[in-house]
Tab-separated table of C-alpha atoms in Angstrom:
chain	number	residue	atom	x	y	z
K	20	MET	CA	0.753	-15.467	-13.102
K	21	THR	CA	0.043	-16.963	-9.676
K	22	ASP	CA	2.657	-19.001	-7.832
K	23	THR	CA	-0.051	-21.314	-6.514
K	24	GLN	CA	-3.475	-21.868	-7.959
K	25	PRO	CA	-6.578	-20.607	-6.142
K	26	ASP	CA	-8.339	-23.474	-4.362
K	27	GLY	CA	-11.992	-23.370	-5.278
K	28	ASN	CA	-14.585	-21.301	-3.467
K	29	SER	CA	-12.350	-20.498	-0.446
K	30	SER	CA	-10.092	-18.226	-2.500
K	31	PRO	CA	-11.036	-14.684	-3.525
K	32	LYS	CA	-11.521	-14.294	-7.271
K	33	LYS	CA	-10.720	-10.574	-7.396
K	34	ILE	CA	-8.297	-8.783	-5.082
K	35	VAL	CA	-7.508	-5.081	-4.814
K	36	ALA	CA	-4.373	-3.950	-2.971
K	37	LEU	CA	-3.886	-0.296	-2.045
K	38	GLY	CA	-0.574	1.279	-1.098
K	39	GLY	CA	2.742	2.340	-2.538
K	40	GLY	CA	6.439	1.573	-2.667
K	41	HIS	CA	7.983	-1.502	-1.069
K	42	GLY	CA	4.976	-2.143	1.161
K	43	LEU	CA	2.654	-2.515	-1.815
K	44	TYR	CA	5.249	-4.662	-3.586
K	45	ALA	CA	5.134	-7.075	-0.629
K	46	THR	CA	1.335	-7.188	-0.618
K	47	LEU	CA	1.114	-7.781	-4.358
K	48	SER	CA	3.768	-10.512	-4.212
K	49	ALA	CA	1.624	-12.207	-1.550
K	50	VAL	CA	-1.902	-11.833	-2.929
K	51	ARG	CA	-0.939	-12.985	-6.427
K	52	ARG	CA	-0.617	-16.412	-4.766
K	53	LEU	CA	-4.313	-16.268	-3.839
K	54	ALA	CA	-5.825	-15.025	-7.115
K	55	SER	CA	-4.825	-14.185	-10.657
K	56	ASP	CA	-7.091	-11.132	-10.963
K	57	VAL	CA	-5.215	-8.604	-8.806
K	58	THR	CA	-5.545	-4.836	-9.124
K	59	ALA	CA	-3.011	-2.511	-7.537
K	60	VAL	CA	-4.203	0.992	-6.607
K	61	VAL	CA	-1.086	3.098	-6.176
K	62	THR	CA	-0.272	6.405	-4.486
K	63	VAL	CA	0.788	9.260	-6.788
K	64	ALA	CA	2.476	11.764	-4.470
K	65	ASP	CA	6.145	10.799	-4.882
K	66	ASP	CA	8.320	13.848	-5.504
K	67	GLY	CA	11.806	12.401	-5.111
K	68	GLY	CA	14.395	10.691	-7.286
K	69	SER	CA	13.605	9.666	-10.836
K	70	SER	CA	9.850	9.971	-10.268
K	71	GLY	CA	10.173	13.492	-8.945
K	72	ARG	CA	12.339	14.571	-11.879
K	73	LEU	CA	9.939	13.198	-14.487
K	74	ARG	CA	6.955	14.651	-12.664
K	75	ALA	CA	8.560	18.107	-12.562
K	76	GLU	CA	9.864	18.034	-16.143
K	77	LEU	CA	6.938	16.385	-17.934
K	78	GLY	CA	3.944	16.897	-15.659
K	79	VAL	CA	3.225	13.150	-15.583
K	80	LEU	CA	2.092	11.082	-12.616
K	81	PRO	CA	5.174	9.950	-10.657
K	82	PRO	CA	5.857	6.541	-12.225
K	83	GLY	CA	8.118	4.846	-9.660
K	84	ASP	CA	5.533	3.183	-7.411
K	85	LEU	CA	3.436	2.269	-10.455
K	86	ARG	CA	6.494	0.609	-12.020
K	87	MET	CA	7.193	-1.394	-8.855
K	88	ALA	CA	3.600	-2.646	-8.802
K	89	LEU	CA	3.887	-3.763	-12.413
K	90	ALA	CA	7.080	-5.664	-11.622
K	91	ALA	CA	5.433	-7.360	-8.628
K	92	LEU	CA	2.555	-8.656	-10.761
K	93	ALA	CA	4.571	-9.705	-13.827
K	94	ALA	CA	3.869	-13.249	-14.992
K	95	ASP	CA	6.389	-15.857	-13.863
K	96	GLU	CA	7.670	-16.688	-17.351
K	97	PRO	CA	11.163	-16.196	-18.844
K	98	ARG	CA	10.105	-13.470	-21.286
K	99	THR	CA	8.022	-11.463	-18.841
K	100	THR	CA	10.546	-11.907	-16.034
K	101	ARG	CA	13.218	-10.458	-18.311
K	102	TRP	CA	11.018	-7.480	-19.113
K	103	ALA	CA	10.291	-6.956	-15.407
K	104	ASP	CA	14.049	-6.882	-14.732
K	105	VAL	CA	14.492	-4.331	-17.520
K	106	LEU	CA	11.744	-2.116	-16.107
K	107	GLN	CA	13.451	-2.161	-12.710
K	108	HIS	CA	16.925	-1.457	-14.110
K	109	ARG	CA	18.321	1.907	-13.026
K	110	PHE	CA	20.829	3.746	-15.211
K	111	ARG	CA	24.251	4.316	-13.692
K	112	GLY	CA	26.779	7.003	-14.503
K	113	THR	CA	26.649	10.757	-14.043
K	114	GLY	CA	24.772	11.967	-17.128
K	115	ALA	CA	21.193	13.074	-17.656
K	116	LEU	CA	19.876	9.488	-17.422
K	117	ALA	CA	21.734	8.640	-14.213
K	118	GLY	CA	19.316	7.439	-11.541
K	119	HIS	CA	16.371	6.986	-13.887
K	120	SER	CA	14.668	3.580	-14.032
K	121	VAL	CA	13.981	2.211	-17.504
K	122	GLY	CA	10.368	1.537	-16.514
K	123	ASN	CA	9.858	5.121	-15.375
K	124	LEU	CA	10.972	6.396	-18.780
K	125	ILE	CA	8.808	3.856	-20.619
K	126	LEU	CA	5.722	4.811	-18.618
K	127	ALA	CA	6.387	8.536	-19.122
K	128	GLY	CA	6.884	8.018	-22.867
K	129	LEU	CA	3.802	5.829	-23.278
K	130	THR	CA	1.709	8.352	-21.370
K	131	GLU	CA	2.768	11.082	-23.798
K	132	VAL	CA	2.130	8.879	-26.846
K	133	LEU	CA	-1.228	7.478	-25.687
K	134	GLY	CA	-2.356	10.583	-23.833
K	135	ASP	CA	-3.510	8.647	-20.765
K	136	THR	CA	-1.664	7.075	-17.825
K	137	VAL	CA	-4.153	4.220	-17.409
K	138	LEU	CA	-3.777	3.254	-21.077
K	139	ALA	CA	0.003	3.333	-20.660
K	140	LEU	CA	-0.191	1.087	-17.595
K	141	ASP	CA	-2.512	-1.354	-19.382
K	142	GLU	CA	-0.066	-1.509	-22.294
K	143	VAL	CA	2.849	-2.427	-20.026
K	144	SER	CA	0.612	-4.865	-18.106
K	145	HIS	CA	-0.063	-6.679	-21.394
K	146	LEU	CA	3.671	-6.788	-22.094
K	147	LEU	CA	4.264	-8.368	-18.667
K	148	GLY	CA	1.420	-10.895	-18.933
K	149	ILE	CA	-0.464	-9.369	-15.993
K	150	GLU	CA	-4.053	-10.610	-15.656
K	151	GLY	CA	-5.106	-7.810	-13.323
K	152	ARG	CA	-4.311	-4.095	-13.520
K	153	VAL	CA	-2.118	-1.401	-12.023
K	154	LEU	CA	-3.941	1.898	-11.490
K	155	PRO	CA	-3.119	5.276	-9.962
K	156	MET	CA	-5.316	6.227	-7.014
K	157	ALA	CA	-5.930	9.640	-8.616
K	158	PRO	CA	-5.620	10.829	-12.236
K	159	VAL	CA	-3.574	13.892	-11.199
K	160	PRO	CA	-0.237	14.197	-9.347
K	161	LEU	CA	-0.724	14.901	-5.648
K	162	ASP	CA	1.363	16.489	-2.917
K	163	ILE	CA	1.419	15.583	0.762
K	164	GLU	CA	1.344	18.379	3.307
K	165	ALA	CA	1.977	17.631	6.982
K	166	ASP	CA	1.788	19.329	10.355
K	167	VAL	CA	5.029	18.390	12.107
K	168	ALA	CA	5.970	19.060	15.730
K	169	GLY	CA	9.441	19.063	17.211
K	170	LEU	CA	11.096	21.210	14.550
K	171	GLU	CA	10.952	24.382	16.655
K	172	ASP	CA	12.406	25.197	20.073
K	173	ASP	CA	8.914	24.921	21.529
K	174	PRO	CA	7.837	21.267	21.048
K	175	ARG	CA	4.187	22.337	21.121
K	176	VAL	CA	4.581	24.375	17.934
K	177	SER	CA	3.915	22.635	14.622
K	178	ARG	CA	5.421	23.526	11.284
K	179	VAL	CA	3.808	22.780	7.916
K	180	ILE	CA	6.076	20.846	5.555
K	181	ARG	CA	5.217	19.773	2.040
K	182	GLY	CA	6.311	16.891	-0.164
K	183	GLN	CA	6.378	13.129	0.274
K	184	VAL	CA	10.146	12.946	0.678
K	185	ALA	CA	10.141	15.755	3.245
K	186	VAL	CA	7.358	14.079	5.236
K	187	ALA	CA	8.943	10.633	5.091
K	188	THR	CA	12.342	11.873	6.280
K	189	THR	CA	11.362	14.558	8.787
K	190	PRO	CA	13.157	14.414	12.154
K	191	GLY	CA	10.004	15.827	13.763
K	192	LYS	CA	6.767	14.129	14.747
K	193	VAL	CA	4.069	14.056	12.079
K	194	ARG	CA	0.721	15.028	13.580
K	195	ARG	CA	-1.494	15.145	10.523
K	196	VAL	CA	-1.259	14.925	6.739
K	197	ARG	CA	-3.366	16.389	3.932
K	198	LEU	CA	-3.457	15.920	0.188
K	199	MET	CA	-2.910	18.837	-2.141
K	200	PRO	CA	-5.040	19.656	-3.988
K	201	PRO	CA	-7.602	18.776	-1.291
K	202	ASP	CA	-10.373	16.279	-2.048
K	203	PRO	CA	-8.772	15.036	-5.281
K	204	PRO	CA	-10.727	12.886	-7.743
K	205	ALA	CA	-10.341	9.120	-7.633
K	206	THR	CA	-9.371	7.208	-10.749
K	207	PRO	CA	-12.702	5.790	-12.029
K	208	GLU	CA	-11.172	2.416	-12.852
K	209	ALA	CA	-9.875	2.127	-9.284
K	210	VAL	CA	-13.339	2.836	-7.890
K	211	ALA	CA	-14.795	0.177	-10.198
K	212	ALA	CA	-12.157	-2.365	-9.144
K	213	ILE	CA	-12.956	-1.858	-5.451
K	214	ALA	CA	-16.675	-2.226	-6.171
K	215	SER	CA	-16.178	-5.637	-7.798
K	216	ALA	CA	-13.488	-6.993	-5.442
K	217	ASP	CA	-13.826	-9.980	-3.121
K	218	LEU	CA	-10.872	-8.910	-0.960
K	219	VAL	CA	-9.340	-5.455	-0.415
K	220	VAL	CA	-5.968	-5.111	1.326
K	221	LEU	CA	-4.550	-1.789	2.590
K	222	GLY	CA	-0.935	-1.585	3.773
K	223	PRO	CA	1.736	-2.160	4.829
K	224	GLY	CA	3.874	0.819	3.862
K	225	SER	CA	4.914	4.315	4.842
K	226	TRP	CA	1.946	5.172	7.029
K	227	PHE	CA	1.563	8.879	6.328
K	228	SER	CA	2.693	8.849	2.703
K	229	SER	CA	1.540	5.491	1.268
K	230	VAL	CA	-1.325	4.197	3.447
K	231	ILE	CA	-3.313	7.118	4.874
K	232	PRO	CA	-3.463	9.024	1.527
K	233	HIS	CA	-5.857	6.412	0.125
K	234	VAL	CA	-8.535	7.230	2.702
K	235	LEU	CA	-8.085	10.964	2.018
K	236	VAL	CA	-9.380	10.587	-1.549
K	237	PRO	CA	-13.168	10.935	-1.140
K	238	GLY	CA	-14.035	8.691	-4.077
K	239	LEU	CA	-11.854	5.856	-2.778
K	240	LEU	CA	-13.157	6.210	0.778
K	241	THR	CA	-16.748	6.025	-0.489
K	242	ALA	CA	-15.926	3.031	-2.686
K	243	LEU	CA	-14.381	1.224	0.289
K	244	ALA	CA	-17.422	1.974	2.443
K	245	GLU	CA	-19.848	0.717	-0.198
K	246	SER	CA	-17.857	-2.361	-1.251
K	247	SER	CA	-19.021	-5.763	-0.019
K	248	ALA	CA	-15.440	-7.052	-0.194
K	249	GLN	CA	-13.670	-8.347	2.866
K	250	LYS	CA	-11.244	-5.607	3.948
K	251	VAL	CA	-7.914	-6.253	5.669
K	252	LEU	CA	-5.472	-3.675	7.019
K	253	VAL	CA	-1.892	-4.976	7.233
K	254	LEU	CA	0.194	-3.240	9.899
K	255	ASN	CA	3.871	-2.462	9.506
K	256	LEU	CA	6.306	-4.695	11.346
K	257	ALA	CA	8.083	-1.769	13.003
K	258	PRO	CA	8.040	2.035	13.065
K	259	GLU	CA	9.770	3.752	10.153
K	260	LEU	CA	12.642	6.093	10.898
K	261	GLY	CA	11.261	9.549	10.350
K	262	GLU	CA	7.512	9.750	9.924
K	263	THR	CA	6.499	7.065	12.461
K	264	THR	CA	9.505	6.943	14.808
K	265	GLY	CA	8.373	5.605	18.177
K	266	PHE	CA	4.919	4.534	16.951
K	267	SER	CA	3.329	1.488	18.526
K	268	ALA	CA	0.891	-0.731	16.637
K	269	GLU	CA	-1.890	0.968	18.581
K	270	ARG	CA	-0.659	4.420	17.515
K	271	HIS	CA	-0.683	3.401	13.830
K	272	LEU	CA	-4.370	2.512	14.153
K	273	HIS	CA	-5.256	5.670	16.079
K	274	VAL	CA	-3.767	8.053	13.512
K	275	LEU	CA	-5.512	6.219	10.677
K	276	SER	CA	-8.893	6.519	12.389
K	277	GLN	CA	-8.193	10.184	13.215
K	278	HIS	CA	-7.641	10.940	9.534
K	279	ALA	CA	-10.714	8.990	8.385
K	280	PRO	CA	-13.173	8.501	11.287
K	281	ASP	CA	-15.679	6.710	9.050
K	282	PHE	CA	-13.178	4.238	7.574
K	283	ARG	CA	-13.952	0.608	8.414
K	284	VAL	CA	-12.138	-2.681	7.872
K	285	ASP	CA	-12.963	-6.256	8.862
K	286	HIS	CA	-9.555	-7.357	10.116
K	287	VAL	CA	-6.240	-5.862	11.156
K	288	LEU	CA	-3.339	-8.234	10.477
K	289	VAL	CA	-0.449	-7.865	12.939
K	290	ASP	CA	2.808	-9.789	13.101
K	291	SER	CA	2.900	-11.930	16.234
K	292	LEU	CA	6.375	-10.864	17.350
K	293	SER	CA	5.802	-7.143	16.761
K	294	VAL	CA	3.172	-7.111	19.529
K	295	PRO	CA	4.002	-9.750	22.149
K	296	ALA	CA	1.167	-11.398	24.048
K	297	GLY	CA	0.068	-9.330	27.024
K	298	GLY	CA	-1.534	-6.037	27.893
K	299	GLU	CA	-0.368	-4.248	24.760
K	300	ARG	CA	-2.642	-6.472	22.678
K	301	ASP	CA	-5.634	-5.180	24.643
K	302	HIS	CA	-4.721	-1.654	23.558
K	303	VAL	CA	-4.399	-2.776	19.934
K	304	ALA	CA	-7.824	-4.450	20.130
K	305	ARG	CA	-9.406	-1.233	21.425
K	306	ALA	CA	-7.800	0.803	18.647
K	307	ALA	CA	-8.903	-1.725	16.017
K	308	ALA	CA	-12.455	-1.579	17.352
K	309	ARG	CA	-12.576	2.082	16.323
K	310	LEU	CA	-12.178	0.798	12.767
K	311	GLY	CA	-14.809	-1.895	13.322
K	312	ALA	CA	-12.085	-4.505	13.042
K	313	GLU	CA	-10.965	-7.720	14.681
K	314	VAL	CA	-7.232	-8.301	15.142
K	315	VAL	CA	-5.438	-11.312	13.671
K	316	TYR	CA	-1.947	-12.140	14.937
K	317	ASP	CA	0.269	-14.266	12.717
K	318	ASP	CA	3.904	-14.801	11.835
K	319	VAL	CA	4.283	-12.755	8.635
K	320	ALA	CA	7.874	-11.476	8.911
K	321	GLU	CA	10.980	-12.454	7.009
K	322	SER	CA	13.123	-13.885	9.789
K	323	GLY	CA	15.511	-11.346	11.261
K	324	THR	CA	14.153	-8.407	9.254
K	325	HIS	CA	11.407	-5.793	9.288
K	326	ALA	CA	10.158	-6.980	5.882
K	327	HIS	CA	7.079	-9.093	5.239
K	328	HIS	CA	7.610	-12.636	3.981
K	329	PHE	CA	5.524	-13.007	0.812
K	330	GLY	CA	4.544	-16.616	1.451
K	331	LYS	CA	3.678	-16.094	5.125
K	332	LEU	CA	1.626	-13.004	4.287
K	333	ALA	CA	-0.243	-14.945	1.610
K	334	ASP	CA	-1.003	-17.749	4.064
K	335	ALA	CA	-2.224	-15.305	6.705
K	336	LEU	CA	-4.525	-13.504	4.279
K	337	GLY	CA	-5.761	-16.827	2.934
K	338	SER	CA	-6.541	-17.953	6.467
K	339	ILE	CA	-8.566	-14.803	7.124
K	340	VAL	CA	-10.573	-15.324	3.950
K	341	SER	CA	-11.113	-19.000	4.749
K	342	SER	CA	-12.318	-18.268	8.277
K	343	ARG	CA	-14.957	-15.901	6.935
K	344	ASP	CA	-16.103	-18.470	4.383
K	345	GLY	CA	-16.317	-21.165	7.053
K	346	THR	CA	-13.668	-23.313	5.371
K	347	ALA	CA	-10.533	-24.762	6.920
K	348	PRO	CA	-7.778	-22.244	7.710
K	349	THR	CA	-4.876	-22.239	5.253
K	350	ALA	CA	-2.213	-21.061	7.712
K	351	SER	CA	-1.093	-23.502	10.376
K	352	ARG	CA	0.778	-20.746	12.249
K	353	ARG	CA	-2.346	-18.699	12.934
K	354	GLU	CA	-2.636	-17.575	16.562
K	355	GLY	CA	-6.262	-16.568	16.357
K	356	ILE	CA	-8.524	-13.568	16.229
K	357	THR	CA	-9.056	-11.164	19.078
K	358	SER	CA	-11.774	-8.553	19.307
K	359	TRP	CA	-12.798	-5.929	21.826
K	360	PRO	CA	-16.467	-5.999	22.803
């Protein structure tokens, strides 16, 4: 499955990546180059598009982000690549199937037949030659509820809005998010994967709807606190229109720590160009210190875009792991680690 083979003791044997959507796809496409045993832990609050329709009609977990994670981890072989393309195919036209992804329908159907989402995901993982697993962060569908300012005439007044799509596209300023139902259970297999991991990666992705929700699930937060794995938080390359408009790198870290004051990571990975050298990096270091983290700056962007380059991200993560193990760094572009005393 991996594009490059792990290199002895300096590479993690088991990796867990937490997130959702395109951000998680980027992380998975990167970390599969470092290890073959990769587990994706995926958000389950999507209420839009094909996922939202299937969730409302069938009561299943929204399958879209789970499908994308499966496609990211599919083995690099002609048969499995073809199946990954089929899973990602979206029906055209104007009928009842228009807009649905084939993979969403397969996952929904398998869940009904097997009676369990995790079993359905394992079945598709086998079809795609995946050595790791794709798991939902919770065994029940969740909703995101947010306090949003700027939607009323008085900018100090907040309005409560509900739904991942509504939160992600709000023209207001998101102040805080909650999961509904509150304190949801964690998927046991996800907790077990975190417990046995060598490396855990959170982010990038939609901050309020794909990243922060993971630390709002008590079982996952406890598993992260108790895990001996090295933990890396990958920051977004730029604010997202809507939920994080105008956010600096420092602000991303502050809101994460506000939602989960006890959450700790070892490193925060930041793209070099997104935070130029200077005083702003001091602010980022202070914010990272609240998470117990050191900051690593590296070139991880696809040139000319706000998307992560899979190979650069893999090299940066590999360099972080190597530096902890005392082996030679794997990324020649690495600018170094900064910390705030």
